[in-house]
Tab-separated table of C-alpha atoms in Angstrom:
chain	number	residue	atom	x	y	z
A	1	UNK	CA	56.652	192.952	133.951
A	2	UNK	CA	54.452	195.702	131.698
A	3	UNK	CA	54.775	194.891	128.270
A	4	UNK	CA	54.980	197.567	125.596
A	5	UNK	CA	54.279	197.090	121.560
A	6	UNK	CA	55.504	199.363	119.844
A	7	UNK	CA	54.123	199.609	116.361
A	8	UNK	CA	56.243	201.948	113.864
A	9	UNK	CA	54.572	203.601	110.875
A	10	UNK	CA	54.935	206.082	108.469
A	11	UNK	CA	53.633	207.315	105.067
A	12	UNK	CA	56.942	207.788	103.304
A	13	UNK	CA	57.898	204.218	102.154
A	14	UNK	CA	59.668	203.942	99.225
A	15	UNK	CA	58.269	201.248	97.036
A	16	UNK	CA	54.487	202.001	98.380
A	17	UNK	CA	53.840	205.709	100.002
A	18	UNK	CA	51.173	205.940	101.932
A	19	UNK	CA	50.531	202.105	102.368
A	20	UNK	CA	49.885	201.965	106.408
A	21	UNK	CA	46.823	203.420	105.581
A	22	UNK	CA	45.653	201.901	102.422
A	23	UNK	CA	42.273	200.334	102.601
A	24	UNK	CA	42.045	196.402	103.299
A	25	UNK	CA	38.329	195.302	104.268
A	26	UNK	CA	37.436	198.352	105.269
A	27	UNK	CA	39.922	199.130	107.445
A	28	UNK	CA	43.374	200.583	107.028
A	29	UNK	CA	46.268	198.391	107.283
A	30	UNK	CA	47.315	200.872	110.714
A	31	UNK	CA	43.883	199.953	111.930
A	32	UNK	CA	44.709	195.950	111.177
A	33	UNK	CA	47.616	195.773	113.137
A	34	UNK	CA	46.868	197.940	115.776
A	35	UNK	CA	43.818	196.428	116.566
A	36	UNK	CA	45.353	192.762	116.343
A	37	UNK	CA	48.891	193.601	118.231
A	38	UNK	CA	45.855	194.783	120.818
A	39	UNK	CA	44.190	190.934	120.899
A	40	UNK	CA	47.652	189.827	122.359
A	41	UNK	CA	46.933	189.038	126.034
A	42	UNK	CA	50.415	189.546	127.109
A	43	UNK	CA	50.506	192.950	125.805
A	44	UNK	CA	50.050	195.520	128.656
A	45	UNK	CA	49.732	199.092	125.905
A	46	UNK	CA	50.174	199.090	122.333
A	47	UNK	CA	52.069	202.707	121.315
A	48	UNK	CA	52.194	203.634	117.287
A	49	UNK	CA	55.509	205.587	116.955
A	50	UNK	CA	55.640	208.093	113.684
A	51	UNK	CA	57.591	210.806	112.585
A	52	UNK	CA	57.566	214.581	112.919
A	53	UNK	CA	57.142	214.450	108.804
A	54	UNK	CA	54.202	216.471	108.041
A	55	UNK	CA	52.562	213.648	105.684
A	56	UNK	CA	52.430	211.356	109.176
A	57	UNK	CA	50.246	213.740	110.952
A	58	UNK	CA	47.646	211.290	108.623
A	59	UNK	CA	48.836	208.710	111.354
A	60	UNK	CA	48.496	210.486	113.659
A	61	UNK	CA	44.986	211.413	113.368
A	62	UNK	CA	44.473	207.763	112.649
A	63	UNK	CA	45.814	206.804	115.573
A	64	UNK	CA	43.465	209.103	117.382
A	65	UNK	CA	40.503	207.461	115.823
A	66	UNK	CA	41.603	204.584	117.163
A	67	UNK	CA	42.075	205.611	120.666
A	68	UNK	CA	45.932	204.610	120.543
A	69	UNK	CA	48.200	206.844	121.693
A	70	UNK	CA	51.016	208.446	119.165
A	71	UNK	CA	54.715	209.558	119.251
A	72	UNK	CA	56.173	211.649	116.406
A	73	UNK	CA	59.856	211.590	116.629
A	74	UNK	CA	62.643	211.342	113.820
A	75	UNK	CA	62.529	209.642	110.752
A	76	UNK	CA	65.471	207.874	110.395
A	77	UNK	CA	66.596	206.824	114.062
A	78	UNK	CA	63.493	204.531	114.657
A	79	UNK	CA	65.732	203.428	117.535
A	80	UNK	CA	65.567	206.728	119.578
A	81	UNK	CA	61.652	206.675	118.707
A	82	UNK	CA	61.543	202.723	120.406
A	83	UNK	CA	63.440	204.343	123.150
A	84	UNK	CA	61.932	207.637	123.936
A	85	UNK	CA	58.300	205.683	123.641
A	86	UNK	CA	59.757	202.673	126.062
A	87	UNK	CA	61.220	205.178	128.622
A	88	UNK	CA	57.929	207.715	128.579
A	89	UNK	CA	55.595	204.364	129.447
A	90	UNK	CA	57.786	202.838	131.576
A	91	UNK	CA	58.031	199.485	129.549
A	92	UNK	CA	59.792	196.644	131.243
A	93	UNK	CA	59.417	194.943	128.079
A	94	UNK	CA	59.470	195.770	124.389
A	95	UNK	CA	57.256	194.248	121.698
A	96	UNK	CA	58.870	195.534	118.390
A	97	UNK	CA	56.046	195.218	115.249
A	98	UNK	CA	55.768	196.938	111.779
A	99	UNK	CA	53.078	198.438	110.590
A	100	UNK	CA	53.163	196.941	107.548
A	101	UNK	CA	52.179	193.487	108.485
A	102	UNK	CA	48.442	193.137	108.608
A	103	UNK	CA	47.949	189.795	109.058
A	104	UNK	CA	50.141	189.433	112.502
A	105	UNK	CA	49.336	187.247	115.086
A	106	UNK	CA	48.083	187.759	118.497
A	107	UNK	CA	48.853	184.208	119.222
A	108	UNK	CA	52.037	184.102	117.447
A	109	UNK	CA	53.201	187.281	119.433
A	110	UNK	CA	52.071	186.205	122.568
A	111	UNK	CA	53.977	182.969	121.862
A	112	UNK	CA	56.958	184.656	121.845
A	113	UNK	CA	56.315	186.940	124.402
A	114	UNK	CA	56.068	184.147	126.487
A	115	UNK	CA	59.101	182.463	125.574
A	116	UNK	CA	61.093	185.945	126.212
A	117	UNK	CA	59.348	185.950	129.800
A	118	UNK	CA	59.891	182.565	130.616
A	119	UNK	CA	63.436	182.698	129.768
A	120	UNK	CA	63.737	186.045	132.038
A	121	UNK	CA	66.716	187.210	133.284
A	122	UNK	CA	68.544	184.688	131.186
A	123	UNK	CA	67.832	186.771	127.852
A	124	UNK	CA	67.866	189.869	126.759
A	125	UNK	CA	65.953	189.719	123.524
A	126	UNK	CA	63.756	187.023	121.764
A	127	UNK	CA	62.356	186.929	117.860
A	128	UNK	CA	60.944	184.635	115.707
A	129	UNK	CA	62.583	185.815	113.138
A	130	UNK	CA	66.193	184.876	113.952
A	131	UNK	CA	65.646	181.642	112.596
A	132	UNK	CA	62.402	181.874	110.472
A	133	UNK	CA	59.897	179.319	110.379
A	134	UNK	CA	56.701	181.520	110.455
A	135	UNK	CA	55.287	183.434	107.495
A	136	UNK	CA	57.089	186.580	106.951
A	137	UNK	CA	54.339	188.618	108.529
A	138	UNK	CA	54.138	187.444	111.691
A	139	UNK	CA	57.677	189.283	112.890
A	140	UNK	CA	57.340	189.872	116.869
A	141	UNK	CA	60.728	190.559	117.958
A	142	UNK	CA	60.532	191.750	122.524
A	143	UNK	CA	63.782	193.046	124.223
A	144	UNK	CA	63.757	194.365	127.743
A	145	UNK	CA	64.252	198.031	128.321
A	146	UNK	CA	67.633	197.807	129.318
A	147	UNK	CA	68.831	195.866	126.457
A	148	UNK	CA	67.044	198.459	124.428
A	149	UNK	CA	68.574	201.203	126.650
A	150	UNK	CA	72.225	199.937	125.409
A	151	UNK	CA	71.353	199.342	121.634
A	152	UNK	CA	70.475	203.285	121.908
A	153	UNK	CA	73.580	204.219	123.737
A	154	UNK	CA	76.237	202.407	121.705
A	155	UNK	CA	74.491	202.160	118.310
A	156	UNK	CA	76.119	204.714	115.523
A	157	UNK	CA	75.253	203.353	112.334
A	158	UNK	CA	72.715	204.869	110.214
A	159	UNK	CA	71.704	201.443	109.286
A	160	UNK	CA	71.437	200.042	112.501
A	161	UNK	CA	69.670	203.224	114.163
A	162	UNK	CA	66.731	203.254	111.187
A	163	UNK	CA	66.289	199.095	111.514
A	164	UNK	CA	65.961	199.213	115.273
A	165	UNK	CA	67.617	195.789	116.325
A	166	UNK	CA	70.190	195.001	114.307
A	167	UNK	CA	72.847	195.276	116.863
A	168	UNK	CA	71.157	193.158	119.206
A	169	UNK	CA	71.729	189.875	116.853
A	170	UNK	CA	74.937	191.388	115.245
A	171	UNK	CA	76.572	191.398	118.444
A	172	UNK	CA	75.765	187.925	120.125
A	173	UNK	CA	78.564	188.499	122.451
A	174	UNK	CA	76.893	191.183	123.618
A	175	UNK	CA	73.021	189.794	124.407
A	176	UNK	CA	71.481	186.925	125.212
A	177	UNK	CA	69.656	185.780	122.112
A	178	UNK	CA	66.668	183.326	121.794
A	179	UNK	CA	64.958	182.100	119.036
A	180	UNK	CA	61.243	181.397	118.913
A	181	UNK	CA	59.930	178.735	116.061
A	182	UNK	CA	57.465	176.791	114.724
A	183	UNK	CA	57.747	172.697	114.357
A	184	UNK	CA	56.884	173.153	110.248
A	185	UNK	CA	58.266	176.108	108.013
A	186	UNK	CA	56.067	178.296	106.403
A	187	UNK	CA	58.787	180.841	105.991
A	188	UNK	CA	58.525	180.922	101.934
A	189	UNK	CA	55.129	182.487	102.402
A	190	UNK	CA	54.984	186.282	102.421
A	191	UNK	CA	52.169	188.347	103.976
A	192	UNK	CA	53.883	191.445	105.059
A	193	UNK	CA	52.920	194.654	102.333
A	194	UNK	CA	55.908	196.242	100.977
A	195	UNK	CA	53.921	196.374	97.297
A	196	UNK	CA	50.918	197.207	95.180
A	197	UNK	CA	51.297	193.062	94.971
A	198	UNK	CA	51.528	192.447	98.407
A	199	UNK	CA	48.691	194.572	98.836
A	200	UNK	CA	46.648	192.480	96.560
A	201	UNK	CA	47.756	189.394	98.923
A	202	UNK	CA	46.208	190.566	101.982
A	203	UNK	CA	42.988	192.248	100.775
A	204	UNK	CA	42.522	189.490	98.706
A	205	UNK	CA	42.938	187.367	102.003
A	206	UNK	CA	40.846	189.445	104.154
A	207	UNK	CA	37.912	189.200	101.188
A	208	UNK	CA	38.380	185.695	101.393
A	209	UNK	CA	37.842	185.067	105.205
A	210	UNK	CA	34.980	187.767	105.693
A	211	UNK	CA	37.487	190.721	106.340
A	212	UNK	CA	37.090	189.737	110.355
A	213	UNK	CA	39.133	191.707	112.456
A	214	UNK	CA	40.186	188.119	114.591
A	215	UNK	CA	41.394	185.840	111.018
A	216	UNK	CA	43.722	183.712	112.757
A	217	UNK	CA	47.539	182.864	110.611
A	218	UNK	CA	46.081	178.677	110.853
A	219	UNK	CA	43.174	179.939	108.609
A	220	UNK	CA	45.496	181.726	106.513
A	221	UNK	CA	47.271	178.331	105.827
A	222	UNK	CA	44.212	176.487	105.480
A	223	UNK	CA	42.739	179.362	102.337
A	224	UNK	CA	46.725	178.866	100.529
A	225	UNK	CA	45.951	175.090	101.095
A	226	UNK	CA	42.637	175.578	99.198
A	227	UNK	CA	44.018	177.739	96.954
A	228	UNK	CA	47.263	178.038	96.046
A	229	UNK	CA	47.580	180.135	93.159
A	230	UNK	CA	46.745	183.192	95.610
A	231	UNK	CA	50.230	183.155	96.964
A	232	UNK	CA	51.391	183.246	93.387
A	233	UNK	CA	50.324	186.770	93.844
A	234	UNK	CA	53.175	188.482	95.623
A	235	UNK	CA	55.581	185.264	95.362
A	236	UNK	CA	57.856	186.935	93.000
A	237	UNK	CA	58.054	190.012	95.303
A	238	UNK	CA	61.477	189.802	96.760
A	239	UNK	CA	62.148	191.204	99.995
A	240	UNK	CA	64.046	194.618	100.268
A	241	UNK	CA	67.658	194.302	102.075
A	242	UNK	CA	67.993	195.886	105.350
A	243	UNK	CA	71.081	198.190	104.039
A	244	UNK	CA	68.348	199.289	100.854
A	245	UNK	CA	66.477	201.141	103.843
């Protein structure tokens, strides 16, 4: 089964423009999580999908730095970008990540990548986030292409269209759901950069642990264990409802 990530990013966010590619380490936050969604071993091609906004051609060329191949394609229906992207690489599979999470996981994703293919046929879509036990960070939510194909066929809503799989887990009845978690929760910690605070989080994270490209989310625990008061940076940061966009 080829497996797809798909790693959407643009520059227009609303509480902090321009933040994919804000510096952390000496590397922009793009750079982070392409280059870690790219350690998973159960990823076959990692895809960045933008916009046709002029401010993302900045992602683009990033992306071409990289060596990762780009898709521009609407703003607001990030589910018609998913699809068009899934559809022009043939994915089987679909590995759905933000680029606003820095500090994901190749072991976490591959985790539940391998849950999702394990379970195959049975399921149509697997997340960690449906019942959270992991830092919110280390989202990896993987569909298979025709689940994906159906989302973008029957999907209407605005809200759902922009947000990419709501319908899959507002519709139950509909798809085969299955929930990937950890034996502790760690969900009260937040490492995903929405924020000039959150930023602060991560960089100040990456400074502590030698800005390495390969920090693993364990020795993230380990540096909050040892010191504590640096998740007191971004704790009061609340997390922007889906509906807010």
């Amino acid at each position: 089964m080829k497996v797809v990530a798909i790693i959407q990013a643009r520059m227009g966010s609303t509480r902090l423009p321009g933040k994919v590619l804000k510096d952390i380490g000496g590397a922009t936050m793009l750079a982070r999580v392409v280059r870690r969604a790219q350690q998973a071993k159960l990823i076959n091609e990692v895809i960045v999908a933008t916009t046709t906004q002029p401010a993302d051609a900045d992602i683009v060329s990033e992306c071409s730095r990289l060596n990762v191949p780009a898709f521009r394609g609407d703003e607001q229906d990030v589910l018609d970008r998913y699809y068009q992207v899934a559809q022009t690489h043939h994915a089987q599979a679909i590995v759905r990540i933000t680029s606003d999470c820095p500090l994901i996981d190749p072991a976490v994703t591959d985790k539940t990548i391998q849950a999702f293919l394990q379970a195959a046929p049975d399921y149509d879509y697997a997340s960690n986030t449906l019942q959270r036990t992991y830092p919110r960070g280390l989202d990896t939510e993987v569909m298979t292409f025709d689940a994906l194909e159906r989302a973008w066929r029957e999907t209407q809503g605005p809200f759902q269209r922009v947000h990419v799989t709501p319908y899959f887990y507002q519709n139950p009845a509909k798809f085969k759901l299955l929930s990937v978690t950890h034996d502790q929760d760690y969900s009260h910690y937040r490492w995903t950069v929405d924020t000039l605070q959150d930023l602060a989080f991560v960089q100040t994270v990456y400074a502590r642990l030698g800005n390495r490209m390969n920090i693993s989310w364990q020795e993230v625990l380990a540096l909050l264990e040892r010191e504590p008061e640096l998740a007191e940076l971004n704790r009061d940061i609340q997390q922007k409802a889906l509906h807010e966009g």
